[in-house]
Amino acid sequence: MVQLIKQISKTIPKIGAVDLARGCRLFSEDIPLDGALTLQLFRSRKAHARILSLDVEKARKVNGVVGILTAKDIPGKNLFGLINKDQPLLAHEKVRFVGEAIALVAAADKEAAQKALEAIEVAYEDLPTLIDPEDSLKEGAPLIHAKGNLLSRRVIRKGNAAEALSGCDVVIKKTYRTPHVEHSYLEPDAGAGFVDQDGTLVIYASTQNPHYDLKEVSEILGLEEERIRIIQAATGGGFGSKLDLTVQGYIGLALYHFQRPVRLAFSREEAFLATPKRHPMNIEFETGASKDGKIQALRARIICDTGAYASYGLAVTARAAVHATGPYAIENLEVESLCVYTNNPIAGAMRGFGVPQVAFAHESQIDLLAQELGLDPMEIRRINALRPGSKTGTGQELAASVGMIKTLEAIEPYYRQAKAQWKTETIPEPLRRGIGIGSMWYGIGNTGVQNPSSARVEIDAQGKVTLFSGAADVGQGSSTVLAQITAEVLGIEPSEVSLVIADTKWTTNAGATSASRQTYISGNAVKEAAGKLADVLVTEAVDVLKTPKSLLVLEDGFVVDSRHSDKRVALSKLAKRAHDRGRPLSWQGYFDPETTPLDSASGQGIPYATYAFASHLALVTVDTSTGEVTVNRIVAAHDVGKAINPQNVEGQIQGGVGMGLGFALMEEFIPGKTVSMGDYHIPTSLDMPEIIPLIVEDQEPTGPYGAKGVGEPALIPTAPAILNAIADALGERIFRLPAHPERVRGAVRGRGKGHEC
Amino acid sequence: MVQLIKQISKTIPKIGAVDLARGCRLFSEDIPLDGALTLQLFRSRKAHARILSLDVEKARKVNGVVGILTAKDIPGKNLFGLINKDQPLLAHEKVRFVGEAIALVAAADKEAAQKALEAIEVAYEDLPTLIDPEDSLKEGAPLIHAKGNLLSRRVIRKGNAAEALSGCDVVIKKTYRTPHVEHSYLEPDAGAGFVDQDGTLVIYASTQNPHYDLKEVSEILGLEEERIRIIQAATGGGFGSKLDLTVQGYIGLALYHFQRPVRLAFSREEAFLATPKRHPMNIEFETGASKDGKIQALRARIICDTGAYASYGLAVTARAAVHATGPYAIENLEVESLCVYTNNPIAGAMRGFGVPQVAFAHESQIDLLAQELGLDPMEIRRINALRPGSKTGTGQELAASVGMIKTLEAIEPYYRQAKAQWKTETIPEPLRRGIGIGSMWYGIGNTGVQNPSSARVEIDAQGKVTLFSGAADVGQGSSTVLAQITAEVLGIEPSEVSLVIADTKWTTNAGATSASRQTYISGNAVKEAAGKLADVLVTEAVDVLKTPKSLLVLEDGFVVDSRHSDKRVALSKLAKRAHDRGRPLSWQGYFDPETTPLDSASGQGIPYATYAFASHLALVTVDTSTGEVTVNRIVAAHDVGKAINPQNVEGQIQGGVGMGLGFALMEEFIPGKTVSMGDYHIPTSLDMPEIIPLIVEDQEPTGPYGAKGVGEPALIPTAPAILNAIADALGERIFRLPAHPERVRGAVRGRGKGHEC
């Protein structure tokens, strides 16, 4: 077949965007369900306590209450979790964090449900509470889980870090701290459900992970998966938090017992209280370099507070360890990353999966080294950058699509100009200008574990093409990209691809919408499925057009003889013909990136099949009197392999920069104190800088049309760039996020005193 | 994945062979169907006549008769045919051959049915009858079909044959004739059926082509394919004849009307009368060579008598034209091949598909050229043989797997020895010994048309592997080969592969069991399907064994770390794990060989993706007094690419040699005269020679593990080798098959008189 690229590197409007803007998409709360019961959760107010008694009898008698379910009403396993199954759906015996669900109320309306919640009585015996992971690790600390407070430990060892450090010309040793961060998706967790005519429990949910949800609900209810159907409702953002089971298990449990339509939507306060956060980390870095600027060694210790339950903690910790080097080749490594239980809110996946935290550390360190060595920050990054042929900290040799230096080159003109002009312009006191660079690498997909996607593409006898994909689109645009890939392979328009997305009755498992994996992994699965279908149609066309396959091309809904464009046959005609001849017209695709598990002792292995790279340039103005930081410009260069839909990529970059800015300057969730958006500041439109997205395409040979991913990379370099720019402005560095005005003022005050904020 | 070949090139007993030998297989007549009606066909006794009236009313009243169906009872289209749809299921208006079905009787038992047949009255108006295709082509000949008596014409033109012939040192021009040949399968055509609970018409049949049957029955009945299910019953041989619709349409029609179980089995006489035969051909060859033995040109005209209906006539004619060169490179060609209607029995596919006929011609011609030029028959074949880089008559450049010369080399030691010893031994008059060589090539799959196969392989959560294939096994062993390929890919034993074969409810279309295509085409489809499944299981194992995919191997039901064989995980465990994670575990494969349609004017194109080659050596003893020919030995060398199951390949060769011997010496179906086995001689065990099968493996890069096919090639060179041996013994050549004693005696009598038999 002749290849003809028409739908790749092409901006088409994000599928569903117009409907979304016009209010036509059905979110979970919009799904019409006559007489649906309202569900609400009774939650713990204790961070760590034994449940001595639970009395729901008074609550049952509240007018309008249909039922109240507790742990003993769970027919299957009262235990779930993405990797480590350690979390009960409804707490019994004890509670481990404030907000943990204990009982589920089903009532005719919200008022009745609310009254029932108030009527539930629980008696606790307080247990010692752990809020600092260092305390959790201490000898004799109270145990949050019977198996101990250390959830996981990941070590990466290569060369001899201690020896190399002792031989370095410069060694920088610093500790960095990052806070709990709330995802702040627009739509708090919600879902609804009903029992179908054939007894199937149908659950709509705001989710990133429908096929995982199915499995968990099946185990919780002790029902076969065939008897449960999860459909992703329109989802107002996820950013990692909606990978976890939130409402799905409760809806399933209520359907199981009441066999009536139900609805459950968390309030913003509940979403703040009870859903996973970004892991707070304490990060000690000791980085050494030789005079020539080459980083020789890194010793790092990372402690991640995963809160009361594991969620994705193990994976976040592993990813943080692997990414601790940053996008740099370092020969001598000793990284230890620990994931620790506390009685804080659960921390899980959040855009970046541990990398935003360590990037803050490695990017601060590299600037400090540059400063000590008298090197330009751009130069020291170039010296150390991973390039084709480099070996990573886990011993993986990078063959292709290593665009790190290209991202530096992309921002370089802006950097040079800002240094030469913008930085030198006279501005009034108390304002100061600073320029900073932040770089990152990001492994696409899960860390050294299996991580497949599958998809199905079919054409019916009338020529209608349908893509069935389990990949949840949470706003990032995966459906658009997958439709473009399907259209590209079949030579049709993306608008001609009917989509069945994230409905476990019809779609096969595409894995989670996480780890920036859907374009790379599901894209490949879709490409394979569409390719098999195309092959069947083209072989049909060989017969019709009397043209060898090698000369045929799929174009504009036809198979065309590439030599005579009037010699063509419509796909619809081929589909009918193939159908009548009994050819298979529904094809699966499957892709699993080639990785290897990391060795438990050395951490050596191939954790990811490919990596994205990015460099951001931040221009900031600091008001030294108020501590306010204004970000003037972010130039964001991203090696995405290939931008299937350039506008979608730019949109991701813009959103990522906003989130990174919040992480840098304002977002800090304080357990027990932060309650809702009133206490928690995220950037508004007025906080947003000028953003110049630069797409770098160092094509990935194993990617669909060369694509990798951009969802999480978009956010990661922003905070490091901003923090480096603040340091540049002040001559004083901040080691703890966010750099809110108080901390900036502290840095201003501490200037020259070696005080670390 | 590490490749480890365990199940290929390995003889395992043919699947089902033991059951067959023990009488445990259910043939159509064995399928238990309580109260099944007996079906019988009322057939024409006229070769060409208009039907003036048809009266079945008396027959209806016969005791035990349930119904009688005629053309007007057909709810859909009363027309079918493999390529050209020209044959009515039940004749109306007119009949075109003796034995054509006119009415279908359904009765409680055979006796009642027989009485009903006798009570049917039909009045005919005789039409002129055509029995010689040359007559059919004459100006003003009566028309058998409205569109004319010429069914198809295939021309192959290359270079300038006329000019080249005029420049040749030797030109041989001869005419060859081959007869109607009966397939003589052990089991005459039969089937049975019932209506399932959900209204599906379930039809068991002795068939080579279940998915084609489905389509035809669907169109005849005007029912959706979903409402019909064709299951291949155990099938007692087919050899091409059971590619056509035989009993299936009648069973479907009876089920449609009576909604009761039915059974239809042709008597041996009916199978002789009414099912397709091998095309008789008149073949004029004019072959010219230069002194060095190089064949410079061929002019050929082939007339094929396809009888009353087309069946596979068009394809047989095309294949005969393409193969007219034999396995030799000839620069100048002018081949015309005509397929002509007569009122003889239908001719269709029979093992070899037109090539046995033309091979008789080209192998006689090459020996005549050798004789004229004083060259050894072995030598002249070697000089002209196709080899890698050769261009065929259709302009196709042969890249790889062109084992022609290797097959000559394989038989050469036997040839030299026979010439030096056996031939020179003194034997008593009137016996004479002769040695002959016959070579052939055979394009695998259909000629320049689409020719796909699909298959499905799945594993369940308990680890049970099932292959679903639509490929009918008619005794040739395709199920065995496909199970071996599945087992090879998955690293299990073939006995661990459950088979669902040729059941349109479960299997996808694998295309017909014809054209020696199932190993090559379905083998590839199965390999692809199993490969996708293997990939899913191995990626699962990466996770379990913490070993990179590239180091894993599928072996003995485990995925094993190729470095540490104790590091392994059972497929059943992986299947369970994958199932629990929602991985797709049922995979389709598809393969269509890359061919191009032949240009209608020049016949240039790529008719087949690959070719099999073979050379047979025949040692015969002729009794010149009786004309009896005893075949003493056949040495049969076959380039099969790769023998998946060597014993199966040898079995095919042995069976093919038997059939070729019948074609050479005794089989001749004479329309109007041949009624049953009493009139038609096929070889018995006492006629069989010593057979030395030699497997040559010139691997085909696009074949599954290098395999091509052997089903038809097995038969093709035998008759030419025997006829050349007879010529060698007598010094006189026979130009018409079969070389029965009378013809041999004729040749003896004509010796030295230039008389051609």
XYZ file of C-alpha atoms in Angstrom, chain A residues 1 211 215 225-226 448-455 508-509 511 528 532 535-543 545-550 577 579-598 606, chain B residues 1 211 215 225-226 448-452 454-455 508-509 511 528 532 535-550 577 579-598 606:
110
model
C 0.000 0.000 0.000
C -12.024 -1.282 32.887
C -12.744 -5.304 37.969
C -17.727 -8.964 35.355
C -20.350 -9.824 32.721
C 8.685 -1.461 34.269
C 5.382 -3.263 34.357
C 3.033 -4.499 31.737
C 0.997 -1.726 30.361
C -1.016 -2.788 27.350
C -3.849 -1.293 25.423
C -6.262 -2.929 23.052
C -8.804 -1.527 20.641
C -11.837 -3.744 25.242
C -9.412 -2.697 27.931
C -5.665 0.577 30.306
C -2.885 -1.977 14.421
C -5.757 -5.013 9.799
C -5.561 -4.681 4.743
C -8.777 -6.635 4.308
C -10.401 -3.783 2.376
C -7.374 -3.202 0.189
C -7.054 -6.858 -0.731
C -10.714 -6.627 -1.728
C -9.823 -3.653 -3.898
C -7.014 -5.557 -5.639
C -9.740 -7.736 -7.052
C -9.368 -2.551 -9.509
C -7.044 -5.214 -10.885
C -4.168 -3.305 -9.355
C -1.420 -4.768 -7.184
C -1.664 -3.964 -3.516
C 1.644 -2.130 -3.545
C -18.281 -6.831 -1.024
C -19.100 -8.552 4.023
C -20.861 -10.587 1.341
C -17.758 -12.734 0.992
C -17.578 -13.354 4.699
C -14.302 -11.506 5.293
C -13.748 -10.496 8.929
C -14.472 -6.777 9.242
C -13.970 -6.258 12.949
C -10.362 -6.200 14.069
C -8.563 -5.916 17.358
C -5.263 -4.251 17.949
C -2.968 -4.601 20.933
C 0.193 -2.872 22.022
C 2.337 -3.240 25.043
C 5.552 -1.250 25.185
C 8.674 -3.309 25.600
C 9.893 -2.754 29.119
C 11.495 -4.889 31.775
C 10.851 -4.917 35.491
C 13.543 -3.099 37.454
C 14.121 -0.803 31.043
C 10.767 -13.422 22.030
C -18.462 -20.488 4.057
C -23.514 -17.619 1.059
C -26.639 -15.576 6.630
C -27.168 -15.336 10.380
C -4.788 -13.419 -9.810
C -7.797 -12.882 -7.607
C -8.289 -12.205 -3.967
C -7.890 -15.295 -1.969
C -7.827 -14.628 1.746
C -8.904 -15.741 8.348
C -8.713 -17.608 11.623
C -14.468 -17.167 10.192
C -14.058 -17.654 6.472
C -11.764 -19.727 1.921
C -0.859 -14.371 12.835
C -1.090 -11.961 18.593
C 2.297 -11.580 22.350
C -0.382 -10.824 24.915
C 0.653 -13.791 27.059
C 4.354 -13.019 26.812
C 3.874 -9.392 27.797
C 1.988 -10.748 30.791
C 4.988 -12.937 31.555
C 7.389 -9.982 31.410
C 5.576 -8.724 34.459
C 5.623 -12.024 36.297
C 9.160 -13.110 35.497
C 10.723 -9.647 35.457
C 12.472 -10.607 32.249
C 12.555 -8.573 29.054
C 10.387 -9.867 26.256
C 13.372 -10.416 24.012
C -3.849 -13.255 34.951
C -8.164 -12.566 31.774
C -8.440 -10.957 35.190
C -6.785 -7.838 33.807
C -9.178 -7.666 30.903
C -6.607 -8.328 28.175
C -8.089 -9.527 24.900
C -7.513 -13.266 24.629
C -9.260 -14.054 21.369
C -7.388 -13.005 18.258
C -8.058 -13.047 14.559
C -5.512 -13.495 11.856
C -5.856 -12.778 8.169
C -3.713 -13.450 5.145
C -4.199 -12.765 1.507
C -1.310 -13.538 -0.825
C -0.091 -10.592 -2.852
C -1.192 -11.146 -6.391
C -2.440 -8.935 -9.192
C -5.194 -9.615 -11.678
C -3.867 -10.643 -15.090
C 1.267 -11.764 -10.753
